[in-house]
Amino acid sequence: MEQNCSLSSYISGPTESWGPLRESTTNVLTNIGIFLGSECPTNTMDHLKQSPEIRKLQGNEHEKVADVLIEIATLLNMQEESDEAIECFWEVLQILKLWLGPQHICIADTLAQIRTINTEREDHELTLQSFEEALNIYRTNLCDDAVDVSHTLYNKENLHDAMGEYDESLSCFTEALHIFKGWQEI
């Protein structure tokens, strides 16, 4: 716990020296928040929340706001605050789409995080939507036989199985297996 107090005392230095709106200040706040994550989730959240507020003054859709929101969403999910985590991930998704375009791999990766939370919540329809969008992005950017495509199909197979959609489940499994076998032959 002493480590947390000692790190927290460094926050006032960058804010006073560089000013509260400097990117360097927000990077320090973010890094302190991330470092404190395993030690003190509440303290971490305070530091992480300060960082996007400062960045939002520089621009609400700034790409670095997405970086901090991912950390907040991950921490919220670890604290079993899935509604708040989903909100953060959706905001991240919107920012990334603005900065990187709607078909960027980072969009699919963020959808995977959303999909994980929706799976835990047993929200099968939203999970399936995330699978479909991520699968489309992976196929567009990588190729039909990419490892990320096969992993997504395999996970989608599990979802269809849980939903009692066995024909869809078998179809996804067969396609994923075909891709895996193709990679083993290389």
Short mmCIF file of C-alpha atoms in Angstrom, two decimals:
data_model
loop_
_atom_site.label_atom_id
_atom_site.label_comp_id
_atom_site.label_asym_id
_atom_site.label_seq_id
_atom_site.Cartn_x
_atom_site.Cartn_y
_atom_site.Cartn_z
CA MET A 1 0.00 0.00 0.00
CA GLU A 2 2.92 2.36 0.63
CA GLN A 3 3.83 2.01 -3.03
CA ASN A 4 0.44 3.42 -4.05
CA CYS A 5 0.78 6.49 -1.83
CA SER A 6 4.26 7.16 -3.12
CA LEU A 7 3.18 6.93 -6.77
CA SER A 8 0.10 9.04 -6.15
CA SER A 9 2.24 11.84 -4.80
CA TYR A 10 3.92 12.15 -8.21
CA ILE A 11 0.67 13.18 -9.90
CA SER A 12 0.75 16.75 -8.66
CA GLY A 13 4.25 17.28 -10.09
CA PRO A 14 3.42 16.78 -13.78
CA THR A 15 0.13 18.66 -13.45
CA GLU A 16 1.83 21.68 -11.87
CA SER A 17 4.95 21.60 -14.09
CA TRP A 18 3.45 20.81 -17.48
CA GLY A 19 -0.10 21.99 -16.94
CA PRO A 20 -3.25 19.86 -16.74
CA LEU A 21 -3.91 19.85 -20.48
CA ARG A 22 -0.56 18.60 -21.73
CA GLU A 23 -0.37 15.16 -23.30
CA SER A 24 2.63 14.38 -21.09
CA THR A 25 0.43 14.92 -18.02
CA THR A 26 -2.22 12.56 -19.31
CA ASN A 27 0.39 9.92 -20.17
CA VAL A 28 1.75 10.07 -16.62
CA LEU A 29 -1.76 9.79 -15.15
CA THR A 30 -2.56 6.87 -17.45
CA ASN A 31 0.64 5.00 -16.66
CA ILE A 32 0.19 5.50 -12.92
CA GLY A 33 -3.38 4.25 -13.22
CA ILE A 34 -2.30 1.17 -15.16
CA PHE A 35 0.56 0.45 -12.77
CA LEU A 36 -1.72 0.69 -9.75
CA GLY A 37 -4.29 -1.62 -11.36
CA SER A 38 -3.34 -4.81 -9.58
CA GLU A 39 -2.67 -3.05 -6.28
CA CYS A 40 -5.69 -0.83 -5.81
CA PRO A 41 -8.53 -0.88 -8.37
CA THR A 42 -10.38 2.09 -6.86
CA ASN A 43 -7.28 4.29 -6.86
CA THR A 44 -6.49 3.14 -10.39
CA MET A 45 -9.92 4.12 -11.62
CA ASP A 46 -9.51 7.62 -10.17
CA HIS A 47 -6.24 8.11 -12.06
CA LEU A 48 -7.54 6.64 -15.29
CA LYS A 49 -10.69 8.75 -15.19
CA GLN A 50 -8.63 11.94 -14.81
CA SER A 51 -6.69 11.15 -17.95
CA PRO A 52 -9.56 10.95 -20.46
CA GLU A 53 -11.17 14.05 -18.96
CA ILE A 54 -8.00 15.98 -19.72
CA ARG A 55 -7.73 14.42 -23.16
CA LYS A 56 -11.33 15.22 -23.92
CA LEU A 57 -10.41 18.86 -23.57
CA GLN A 58 -7.94 18.27 -26.40
CA GLY A 59 -10.55 16.48 -28.45
CA ASN A 60 -13.20 13.99 -27.44
CA GLU A 61 -12.37 11.68 -30.33
CA HIS A 62 -8.63 11.79 -29.77
CA GLU A 63 -7.12 8.35 -30.41
CA LYS A 64 -5.39 8.35 -27.03
CA VAL A 65 -8.74 8.71 -25.29
CA ALA A 66 -9.50 5.25 -26.71
CA ASP A 67 -6.32 3.86 -25.12
CA VAL A 68 -7.35 5.05 -21.68
CA LEU A 69 -10.97 3.97 -22.14
CA ILE A 70 -9.76 0.45 -22.98
CA GLU A 71 -7.90 0.37 -19.65
CA ILE A 72 -10.98 1.68 -17.81
CA ALA A 73 -13.26 -0.84 -19.54
CA THR A 74 -10.90 -3.71 -18.75
CA LEU A 75 -10.73 -2.67 -15.10
CA LEU A 76 -14.52 -2.25 -14.91
CA ASN A 77 -14.98 -5.72 -16.36
CA MET A 78 -12.53 -7.15 -13.79
CA GLN A 79 -14.66 -5.47 -11.09
CA GLU A 80 -17.74 -7.13 -12.63
CA GLU A 81 -19.18 -3.79 -13.75
CA SER A 82 -20.12 -5.15 -17.16
CA ASP A 83 -22.65 -2.44 -18.09
CA GLU A 84 -20.09 0.31 -17.57
CA ALA A 85 -17.38 -1.74 -19.29
CA ILE A 86 -19.59 -2.24 -22.35
CA GLU A 87 -20.29 1.51 -22.50
CA CYS A 88 -16.53 2.24 -22.47
CA PHE A 89 -15.84 -0.35 -25.17
CA TRP A 90 -18.62 1.08 -27.37
CA GLU A 91 -17.09 4.54 -26.98
CA VAL A 92 -13.68 3.07 -27.87
CA LEU A 93 -15.24 1.47 -30.94
CA GLN A 94 -16.67 4.79 -32.11
CA ILE A 95 -13.35 6.60 -31.62
CA LEU A 96 -11.38 3.87 -33.42
CA LYS A 97 -13.81 3.89 -36.33
CA LEU A 98 -13.30 7.64 -36.69
CA TRP A 99 -9.49 7.38 -36.54
CA LEU A 100 -8.84 4.08 -38.29
CA GLY A 101 -11.91 3.40 -40.39
CA PRO A 102 -14.69 0.86 -39.87
CA GLN A 103 -12.75 -2.13 -41.23
CA HIS A 104 -9.52 -1.86 -39.22
CA ILE A 105 -8.27 -4.92 -37.29
CA CYS A 106 -8.37 -2.92 -34.02
CA ILE A 107 -12.15 -2.67 -34.49
CA ALA A 108 -12.39 -6.48 -34.66
CA ASP A 109 -10.17 -6.81 -31.58
CA THR A 110 -12.39 -4.38 -29.64
CA LEU A 111 -15.45 -6.31 -30.79
CA ALA A 112 -13.81 -9.42 -29.34
CA GLN A 113 -13.64 -7.71 -25.95
CA ILE A 114 -17.28 -6.67 -26.21
CA ARG A 115 -18.17 -10.19 -27.32
CA THR A 116 -16.47 -11.68 -24.25
CA ILE A 117 -18.53 -9.53 -21.90
CA ASN A 118 -21.77 -10.25 -23.79
CA THR A 119 -20.98 -13.98 -23.65
CA GLU A 120 -20.54 -13.78 -19.88
CA ARG A 121 -23.87 -11.96 -19.68
CA GLU A 122 -25.41 -14.65 -21.90
CA ASP A 123 -26.61 -12.02 -24.37
CA HIS A 124 -26.41 -14.33 -27.37
CA GLU A 125 -27.83 -11.94 -29.97
CA LEU A 126 -25.34 -9.16 -29.23
CA THR A 127 -22.54 -11.70 -29.04
CA LEU A 128 -23.50 -13.08 -32.45
CA GLN A 129 -23.55 -9.56 -33.93
CA SER A 130 -20.03 -8.94 -32.60
CA PHE A 131 -18.87 -12.26 -34.08
CA GLU A 132 -20.32 -11.43 -37.50
CA GLU A 133 -18.79 -7.94 -37.64
CA ALA A 134 -15.38 -9.13 -36.41
CA LEU A 135 -15.41 -12.06 -38.83
CA ASN A 136 -16.16 -9.72 -41.73
CA ILE A 137 -13.29 -7.42 -40.71
CA TYR A 138 -10.81 -10.28 -40.32
CA ARG A 139 -11.75 -11.75 -43.69
CA THR A 140 -11.55 -8.35 -45.40
CA ASN A 141 -8.18 -7.40 -43.93
CA LEU A 142 -6.44 -10.73 -43.59
CA CYS A 143 -7.88 -13.55 -45.69
CA ASP A 144 -10.46 -16.29 -45.44
CA ASP A 145 -7.96 -18.75 -44.01
CA ALA A 146 -6.32 -16.50 -41.43
CA VAL A 147 -5.84 -17.78 -37.88
CA ASP A 148 -8.03 -14.98 -36.49
CA VAL A 149 -10.83 -16.12 -38.81
CA SER A 150 -10.55 -19.70 -37.57
CA HIS A 151 -10.49 -18.64 -33.90
CA THR A 152 -13.55 -16.47 -34.43
CA LEU A 153 -15.37 -19.29 -36.22
CA TYR A 154 -14.47 -21.72 -33.44
CA ASN A 155 -15.82 -19.34 -30.78
CA LYS A 156 -18.90 -18.67 -32.91
CA GLU A 157 -19.40 -22.43 -33.09
CA ASN A 158 -19.52 -22.58 -29.29
CA LEU A 159 -22.12 -19.81 -29.22
CA HIS A 160 -24.35 -21.54 -31.77
CA ASP A 161 -24.01 -24.73 -29.73
CA ALA A 162 -25.09 -22.89 -26.56
CA MET A 163 -28.07 -21.46 -28.47
CA GLY A 164 -29.09 -24.94 -29.63
CA GLU A 165 -28.34 -24.08 -33.27
CA TYR A 166 -26.46 -27.29 -34.02
CA ASP A 167 -26.38 -27.03 -37.83
CA GLU A 168 -24.81 -23.56 -37.61
CA SER A 169 -22.48 -24.82 -34.93
CA LEU A 170 -21.32 -27.72 -37.10
CA SER A 171 -20.83 -25.42 -40.10
CA CYS A 172 -18.62 -23.02 -38.11
CA PHE A 173 -16.66 -25.88 -36.56
CA THR A 174 -16.07 -27.52 -39.96
CA GLU A 175 -14.82 -24.26 -41.50
CA ALA A 176 -12.58 -23.53 -38.49
CA LEU A 177 -11.17 -27.06 -38.61
CA HIS A 178 -10.47 -26.74 -42.34
CA ILE A 179 -8.48 -23.53 -41.69
CA PHE A 180 -6.57 -25.10 -38.78
CA LYS A 181 -5.66 -28.11 -40.90
CA GLY A 182 -4.47 -25.81 -43.68
CA TRP A 183 -2.12 -24.07 -41.25
CA GLN A 184 -0.75 -27.38 -39.97
CA GLU A 185 0.24 -28.35 -43.51
CA ILE A 186 2.40 -25.27 -43.94
#
